[in-house]
Each structure stands twice: as C-alpha cells, then as structure tokens.
C-alpha cells in the first residue's frame, strides 16, 4: 500500500509538470571576435558556417529537443503510474484519501491521457518536429546568408560599373573641351558633359553607401560586430542553368518531407488520444465533450489543407525560378544591345554624326543595364536555391 501511495504522489507531480511544458529560452552569450585590426577573408561557405554557429534560433531548437527528450521520459513514468492507479481497488483509493487528504481521482482526464500515452506521443511528435525545424532553419540560414553575401557582391559590382562610367564621362568631357576649343563643339555640349560627370559621381557615391549598408546587413546575419573588416573571396556570380525539372516528383517529395505536413499529421495523432480521453470521461451533452470533438475535426481538416498548401508553395517557387531565369536571359540580350548602342554612338560621334549627349546617354544606359543584369543574376541564384530546398520548407 505504501508503495502504491508513493508511486501515486510521483505520478501527480509528473502530470503537473507535463501539463505545463514550455521551452525555455537559451541565454548563452555569443562570443565576440577579437578587436584586432585583422581583415576577415570570407568565402560563401565560411559565411554560412559562421551564421549557423551563431544562430540563437538554432540554440533554442537544440534546447527544445533536449526538453522534449526529458518530457518523453516523464511521460513514460506518468503512463506507468496511471496504469498503477487504474489497477487500484476502491478500498486502496479510499485509504489514500484518508492518509493524504488528496483525491487521486480528482484529475481523471489527466490520468486517462497519461494511461493512453498522450504525454509520450506529444513529446515524441514535438521532438520530431523540432528536428525537422532544425533542418529547415539550417537551409533558411544558408539562403539568408547567401542572399546577404550576394548583395555585397552586387554593391561592389555597382561601384566598379559606376567608376567605369565616371571614367568615360571624364574622357568625354576632355574630348568635348578639345572640340569646343577648336570650334567644333558648343558650350551646351560642354555643360552636358560636366553634368554627366556630376551624375556619375552621385551614382558612385550612392553605390558606396549601398555597399556599406549591405556589409552591415551581412555582419548582422553572421552575428558579428559591425566594425568587423572583411573581404569576400567568392567574388564571381555565376549562372548555373536549372537542370530539367520534374515538378511532379518535387511536389511528391515535398509532401513526404515538409514540416507542415508532419506537424498536421502529428497534431492529428495527438488529438485523437486527447479526444478519446475527454469523450470517455465527459458525457456527450457536456461542453468538454463537444470541444474535444471539434478539435479532432479541425485536426482532421488540417491534414489535407497542409498537403494543398505545400503543393501550392512548391509550384509558386518553381514559377518564380522560371520567371527569374527568363528575366536574366532577357537582360543578357539587353546588355548586348546596350553595348552595341554605346559602341555605335561613340563611332558616330567620332565621325561627327552624333552629339556628345547621345554618347553620354548610351554610356549611362549601358551602366544601368549592366548593374541590373548583375542584380538579376543574384536574384536568379537565390530563387534557384529556394526551389532546390522547396521540398524541405518555405523560405521568405
């Protein structure tokens, strides 16, 4: 009898703990990089590695997995104690009431839940979802970090292109001044050339500001101090055509692996146990019985909706990839045309058949489309990465 009473008290404590399981936030601090005047050489893979290691969300998920492991062990203990309680005779339960002043049947729903393995199932499903969330988070960190890395590359390329545009404008002003001095150019052409230089300087300054902002964004993504000096070692953005895509296969794989579907199916399994316990204890006319049935109905409806949402997301990600690839191909053609237009206008100007303003406009348009092409190349690479991982999760 004493053994059963002690086991019952343990079970009550376990149940009170399980019904209030919450994930505690990890308070570990991130170590700062030494404030030495060293310049960090940063490849794309190294950037992803640093961002992953410094992710607070990753620490929280790892801590949550450990807590669910503990909750699963407690759930097993609760199940054993609930089975022990259910096997007691009425006289033994009455003796417990007399000795402890506690009614062991006061929380019969919790006892039924524990006996039917609710707390074990809850902990197991939460643990599998957290493990899947960890995989999704890793991919999300990779996409976010590479996007920030690409933005720095785009900003650096914009500086390079705008510097070239400024050099061309300075050269054009030199030529216009020579022609003006020998009477073959007007003062208006000189002014236009001077204005083009000022505009090129403004664009270059803006590109420098954009670079500083993009560097701050990258450091923030890496959880590094904002005064960290770094240089990117992967400086070339490449175009890797998307291989022949079997969209149906991608959708089917997503339906097997995506966390949304895993969560919906796990929630349904847990809700079945909970509804069974509530409907076994509460009669059909009571609010608790109806509430439990409604929750089960919602959980059942959520499963097909999750499948539909996943398929929609994969299809939209695919269309975004196709759109980005088509835009990049169109921009490649636009760059070719802009280069040819700049070349022809320069040739016509040298032969007195075009104005200096036409040359400056052609050079400006060429710089704009070259920067735009580089931006689209970065966007294409991100869209390709998002589609490649669309069978794992949704990434914004």
Short mmCIF file of N, CA and C in Angstrom, two decimals, residues 58 61 129-143 257-260 392-395:
data_model
loop_
_atom_site.label_atom_id
_atom_site.label_comp_id
_atom_site.label_asym_id
_atom_site.label_seq_id
_atom_site.Cartn_x
_atom_site.Cartn_y
_atom_site.Cartn_z
N UNK A 58 18.96 28.43 -33.55
CA UNK A 58 19.48 27.07 -33.54
C UNK A 58 19.69 26.59 -32.11
N UNK A 61 16.30 25.66 -30.60
CA UNK A 61 15.78 24.39 -31.08
C UNK A 61 16.52 23.23 -30.41
N UNK A 129 9.24 17.17 -34.79
CA UNK A 129 9.00 18.45 -35.44
C UNK A 129 10.16 19.41 -35.20
N UNK A 130 10.71 19.39 -34.00
CA UNK A 130 11.86 20.25 -33.71
C UNK A 130 13.07 19.83 -34.54
N UNK A 131 13.27 18.53 -34.68
CA UNK A 131 14.39 18.05 -35.50
C UNK A 131 14.21 18.47 -36.96
N UNK A 132 12.97 18.38 -37.45
CA UNK A 132 12.69 18.83 -38.81
C UNK A 132 12.85 20.35 -38.92
N UNK A 133 12.40 21.06 -37.89
CA UNK A 133 12.56 22.52 -37.87
C UNK A 133 14.03 22.91 -37.91
N UNK A 134 14.86 22.09 -37.29
CA UNK A 134 16.30 22.37 -37.29
C UNK A 134 16.85 22.29 -38.72
N UNK A 135 16.41 21.28 -39.47
CA UNK A 135 16.85 21.16 -40.87
C UNK A 135 16.38 22.36 -41.69
N UNK A 136 15.13 22.76 -41.47
CA UNK A 136 14.58 23.90 -42.20
C UNK A 136 15.35 25.17 -41.85
N UNK A 137 15.65 25.33 -40.56
CA UNK A 137 16.38 26.52 -40.11
C UNK A 137 17.76 26.58 -40.74
N UNK A 138 18.44 25.44 -40.82
CA UNK A 138 19.77 25.41 -41.43
C UNK A 138 19.71 25.88 -42.88
N UNK A 139 18.71 25.39 -43.63
CA UNK A 139 18.56 25.81 -45.03
C UNK A 139 18.19 27.28 -45.11
N UNK A 140 17.34 27.72 -44.19
CA UNK A 140 16.94 29.13 -44.19
C UNK A 140 18.12 30.05 -43.90
N UNK A 141 18.97 29.64 -42.97
CA UNK A 141 20.17 30.42 -42.66
C UNK A 141 21.07 30.48 -43.89
N UNK A 142 21.21 29.35 -44.58
CA UNK A 142 22.03 29.32 -45.78
C UNK A 142 21.51 30.29 -46.84
N UNK A 143 20.20 30.26 -47.07
CA UNK A 143 19.61 31.15 -48.08
C UNK A 143 19.77 32.61 -47.67
N UNK A 257 8.34 15.17 -47.04
CA UNK A 257 9.37 15.71 -46.16
C UNK A 257 9.02 17.03 -45.48
N UNK A 258 8.04 17.76 -45.97
CA UNK A 258 7.80 19.10 -45.44
C UNK A 258 7.26 19.06 -44.02
N UNK A 259 7.73 20.01 -43.21
CA UNK A 259 7.37 20.04 -41.80
C UNK A 259 5.90 20.37 -41.59
N UNK A 260 5.29 21.12 -42.51
CA UNK A 260 3.88 21.46 -42.35
C UNK A 260 3.01 20.21 -42.33
N UNK A 392 11.93 20.90 -48.61
CA UNK A 392 12.29 20.89 -47.19
C UNK A 392 11.45 21.89 -46.41
N UNK A 393 11.26 23.08 -46.97
CA UNK A 393 10.50 24.09 -46.24
C UNK A 393 10.23 25.32 -47.08
N UNK A 394 9.52 26.28 -46.47
CA UNK A 394 9.22 27.56 -47.09
C UNK A 394 10.24 28.58 -46.60
N UNK A 395 10.80 29.37 -47.53
CA UNK A 395 11.81 30.36 -47.16
C UNK A 395 11.41 31.70 -47.75
#
